[in-house]
Coordinates of C-alpha atoms in Angstrom, one line a residue:
Chain A
Q1 CA -14.5 12.0 -4.5
V2 CA -10.8 11.0 -4.3
T3 CA -9.2 9.6 -7.4
L4 CA -5.5 8.9 -8.3
K5 CA -4.1 7.8 -11.6
E6 CA -0.5 6.8 -12.4
S7 CA 1.2 7.3 -15.7
G8 CA 4.6 6.1 -16.9
P9 CA 6.6 4.9 -20.0
G10 CA 5.4 1.3 -20.1
I11 CA 8.7 -0.1 -21.1
L12 CA 12.3 1.1 -20.7
Q13 CA 15.8 -0.3 -21.0
P14 CA 18.2 -1.3 -18.2
S15 CA 20.2 1.7 -16.8
Q16 CA 17.6 4.2 -17.9
T17 CA 15.7 6.5 -15.5
L18 CA 12.0 5.6 -14.8
S19 CA 9.8 8.7 -14.4
L20 CA 6.3 8.2 -13.0
T21 CA 3.5 10.7 -12.5
C22 CA 0.5 10.5 -10.2
T23 CA -2.4 12.8 -11.1
F24 CA -5.0 13.1 -8.4
S25 CA -8.2 14.9 -7.6
G26 CA -10.5 15.2 -4.5
F27 CA -7.8 16.5 -2.2
S28 CA -4.8 18.8 -2.3
L29 CA -1.2 18.2 -1.4
S30 CA -1.1 21.7 0.1
T31 CA -3.7 20.7 2.7
Y32 CA -2.3 20.0 6.2
G33 CA -1.8 16.3 6.8
M34 CA -2.1 15.1 3.2
G35 CA 0.5 12.9 1.6
V36 CA 1.1 10.7 -1.4
G37 CA 3.0 7.4 -1.4
W38 CA 4.4 5.1 -4.1
I39 CA 4.2 1.4 -3.8
R40 CA 5.1 -1.3 -6.3
Q41 CA 4.2 -4.9 -6.9
P42 CA 6.0 -7.4 -9.2
S43 CA 3.5 -9.6 -11.0
G44 CA 2.1 -12.3 -8.6
K45 CA 4.1 -11.0 -5.7
G46 CA 3.8 -8.7 -2.7
L47 CA 3.8 -5.0 -2.1
E48 CA 6.9 -2.9 -1.6
W49 CA 6.7 0.7 -0.3
L50 CA 9.0 3.0 -2.2
A51 CA 8.6 6.6 -1.0
N52 CA 6.1 9.2 0.2
I53 CA 5.8 13.0 0.3
W54 CA 3.8 15.1 2.7
W55 CA 2.0 18.5 2.3
D56 CA 4.9 20.3 4.0
D57 CA 7.4 18.7 1.4
D58 CA 8.7 16.2 4.0
K59 CA 9.9 13.1 2.2
Y60 CA 10.6 9.5 3.2
Y61 CA 12.4 6.9 1.1
N62 CA 12.8 3.1 1.4
P63 CA 16.4 2.8 2.6
S64 CA 16.9 -0.3 0.3
L65 CA 16.4 2.0 -2.7
K66 CA 17.1 5.4 -1.3
N67 CA 20.0 6.4 -3.5
R68 CA 17.9 5.7 -6.6
L69 CA 14.7 7.4 -5.7
T70 CA 13.5 11.0 -5.9
I71 CA 10.0 12.0 -5.0
S72 CA 8.5 15.4 -5.7
K73 CA 5.2 17.2 -6.1
D74 CA 3.4 19.9 -8.1
T75 CA 0.7 21.2 -5.8
S76 CA -0.8 23.6 -8.3
N77 CA -1.4 20.8 -10.8
N78 CA -2.3 18.1 -8.2
Q79 CA 0.5 15.8 -9.2
A80 CA 3.2 13.8 -7.5
F81 CA 6.2 12.3 -9.2
L82 CA 8.7 9.5 -8.6
K83 CA 12.0 9.0 -10.4
I84 CA 14.0 5.8 -10.2
T85 CA 17.5 5.9 -11.6
N86 CA 19.5 3.1 -13.1
V87 CA 16.7 0.6 -13.5
D88 CA 17.1 -3.1 -13.8
T89 CA 14.9 -6.0 -14.7
A90 CA 14.1 -6.3 -11.0
D91 CA 12.3 -3.0 -11.2
T92 CA 9.7 -4.6 -13.5
A93 CA 6.4 -4.2 -11.6
T94 CA 3.1 -2.5 -11.4
Y95 CA 3.5 0.9 -9.7
Y96 CA 0.8 2.4 -7.5
C97 CA 0.4 5.8 -6.0
A98 CA -1.9 6.2 -3.0
R99 CA -3.1 8.9 -0.7
M100 CA -2.1 9.1 2.9
G101 CA -4.8 11.2 4.5
Y102 CA -4.9 13.4 7.6
G103 CA -1.4 12.5 8.7
Y104 CA -2.1 8.8 8.8
N105 CA 0.7 6.5 7.7
F106 CA -1.5 4.1 5.8
F107 CA -2.9 4.3 2.3
D108 CA -6.6 5.1 2.1
Y109 CA -7.1 5.6 -1.6
W110 CA -5.1 3.9 -4.4
G111 CA -4.7 4.5 -8.1
Q112 CA -5.3 1.8 -10.6
G113 CA -1.6 1.2 -11.1
V114 CA 0.7 1.4 -14.1
M115 CA 2.7 -1.5 -15.4
V116 CA 6.4 -0.9 -16.1
T117 CA 8.7 -3.4 -17.8
V118 CA 12.4 -3.1 -17.9
S119 CA 13.9 -5.1 -20.8
S120 CA 16.7 -4.9 -23.2
Chain B
D1 CA 13.2 -3.1 9.4
I2 CA 10.0 -4.6 10.9
R3 CA 9.2 -8.0 9.4
M4 CA 5.5 -8.8 8.9
T5 CA 4.8 -12.5 8.7
Q6 CA 1.3 -13.4 7.4
S7 CA -0.4 -16.8 7.7
P8 CA -1.6 -18.8 6.1
A9 CA -0.2 -18.0 2.7
S10 CA -3.4 -19.4 1.1
L11 CA -6.7 -20.4 2.3
S12 CA -9.8 -22.2 0.9
A13 CA -13.1 -21.6 2.6
S14 CA -16.8 -22.1 1.8
L15 CA -19.5 -19.5 1.5
G16 CA -20.9 -18.5 4.8
E17 CA -17.8 -19.6 6.7
T18 CA -15.7 -17.5 9.1
V19 CA -12.2 -16.9 8.0
N20 CA -9.2 -15.7 10.1
I21 CA -5.9 -14.3 8.7
E22 CA -3.0 -13.7 11.0
C23 CA -0.1 -11.2 10.9
L24 CA 2.9 -11.4 13.2
A25 CA 5.2 -8.4 13.6
S26 CA 8.9 -8.9 14.4
E27 CA 8.5 -6.3 17.2
D28 CA 5.7 -4.4 19.0
I29 CA 3.9 -2.1 16.5
Y30 CA 1.5 -0.7 19.0
S31 CA -1.6 -1.4 16.9
D32 CA -0.2 0.7 14.0
L33 CA -1.5 -1.9 11.5
A34 CA -3.7 -1.8 8.4
W35 CA -5.3 -4.5 6.3
Y36 CA -5.9 -4.3 2.6
Q37 CA -7.9 -6.4 0.2
Q38 CA -6.7 -6.8 -3.4
K39 CA -9.1 -8.5 -5.8
P40 CA -7.6 -10.1 -9.0
G41 CA -6.4 -7.5 -11.5
K42 CA -7.3 -4.6 -9.1
S43 CA -5.4 -2.2 -6.8
P44 CA -5.4 -2.8 -3.1
Q45 CA -8.3 -1.3 -1.0
L46 CA -8.1 -0.3 2.7
L47 CA -10.2 -2.4 5.0
I48 CA -9.0 -1.8 8.5
Y49 CA -6.6 0.7 10.1
N50 CA -5.3 1.1 13.6
A51 CA -5.7 -2.6 13.9
N52 CA -9.5 -2.6 14.5
S53 CA -11.0 0.5 12.9
L54 CA -13.2 -0.2 9.9
Q55 CA -12.7 2.0 6.9
N56 CA -15.8 3.8 5.7
G57 CA -17.9 1.7 3.3
V58 CA -16.3 -1.6 4.2
P59 CA -18.9 -4.3 5.2
S60 CA -19.2 -5.0 8.9
R61 CA -18.4 -8.7 8.3
F62 CA -14.8 -7.6 8.3
S63 CA -13.1 -6.9 11.6
G64 CA -9.6 -6.6 13.0
S65 CA -8.1 -7.3 16.3
G66 CA -4.8 -7.7 18.1
S67 CA -2.1 -5.9 19.9
G68 CA 1.7 -6.0 20.5
T69 CA 3.1 -8.2 17.8
Q70 CA 0.0 -10.3 16.9
Y71 CA -2.9 -9.2 14.8
S72 CA -5.7 -10.8 12.9
L73 CA -8.3 -10.1 10.3
K74 CA -11.7 -11.9 10.6
I75 CA -14.2 -12.3 7.8
N76 CA -17.6 -13.4 9.0
S77 CA -20.1 -15.2 6.7
L78 CA -17.8 -15.3 3.7
Q79 CA -19.2 -14.0 0.5
S80 CA -18.1 -14.7 -3.1
E81 CA -16.9 -11.1 -3.5
D82 CA -14.4 -11.6 -0.7
V83 CA -12.2 -13.8 -3.0
A84 CA -9.0 -11.8 -3.0
T85 CA -5.5 -11.5 -1.6
Y86 CA -5.2 -9.8 1.8
F87 CA -2.2 -7.9 3.0
C88 CA -1.2 -6.4 6.4
Q89 CA 1.0 -3.3 6.7
Q90 CA 2.7 -1.8 9.7
Y91 CA 3.3 1.9 10.1
N92 CA 4.7 2.2 13.6
N93 CA 8.4 2.2 12.7
Y94 CA 9.4 3.7 9.4
P95 CA 11.0 4.1 7.0
P96 CA 10.3 1.6 5.6
Y97 CA 6.6 0.9 5.9
T98 CA 6.4 -2.9 5.5
F99 CA 3.8 -5.3 4.2
G100 CA 3.1 -8.9 4.9
A101 CA 3.5 -11.3 1.9
G102 CA -0.2 -11.7 1.5
T103 CA -2.9 -14.4 2.1
K104 CA -4.7 -15.6 -1.0
L105 CA -8.4 -16.5 -0.2
E106 CA -10.3 -18.8 -2.5
L107 CA -13.7 -20.5 -2.4
K108 CA -13.9 -24.1 -1.7

């Protein structure tokens, strides 16, 4: 059974760094073809892909945010991480992590999401 | 970036009706398209991948079709549990992966 769960600070101030953790089970990021992606959704709005990381440590970033994003993984603890630097109110959203299985570039299992508010 | 244009933005239908949602890509995406369902207050769930392959566990009343730049999601015999927002996603040309803006489906 594949599960993913996001965790984060809840609220932070503009210019701070947002650190998110995705803890998952039912698969391993050391297995060929596996990947984890991060997607966010402002309240009442659409989905925006941010970044993803593959089993071989290959990484992809959304060019519109690339300079602010860092994705990483801890294979032994079944976790993936995303950092977003210099946050602004526009970064207020629900952040999801999702599995990308078997080399596929879509998201077959999603976490429940974590709400992040940027406010002074 | 590939733009994904979904239509309609919202839709009201009756129980038992057939519903169609369209997704138009700004360039050919060679059937590299997924559909997701997001129920209120929940995370998105994968329905269809590769334009027409049904994800395991998804009811057979959902189907996908299309090619090139034009794709559609069809829901046969609409059920109350199908009330949700539906998103398409292209994965042919990335980064970035891009999503449509969503179609909100309500019961009439």
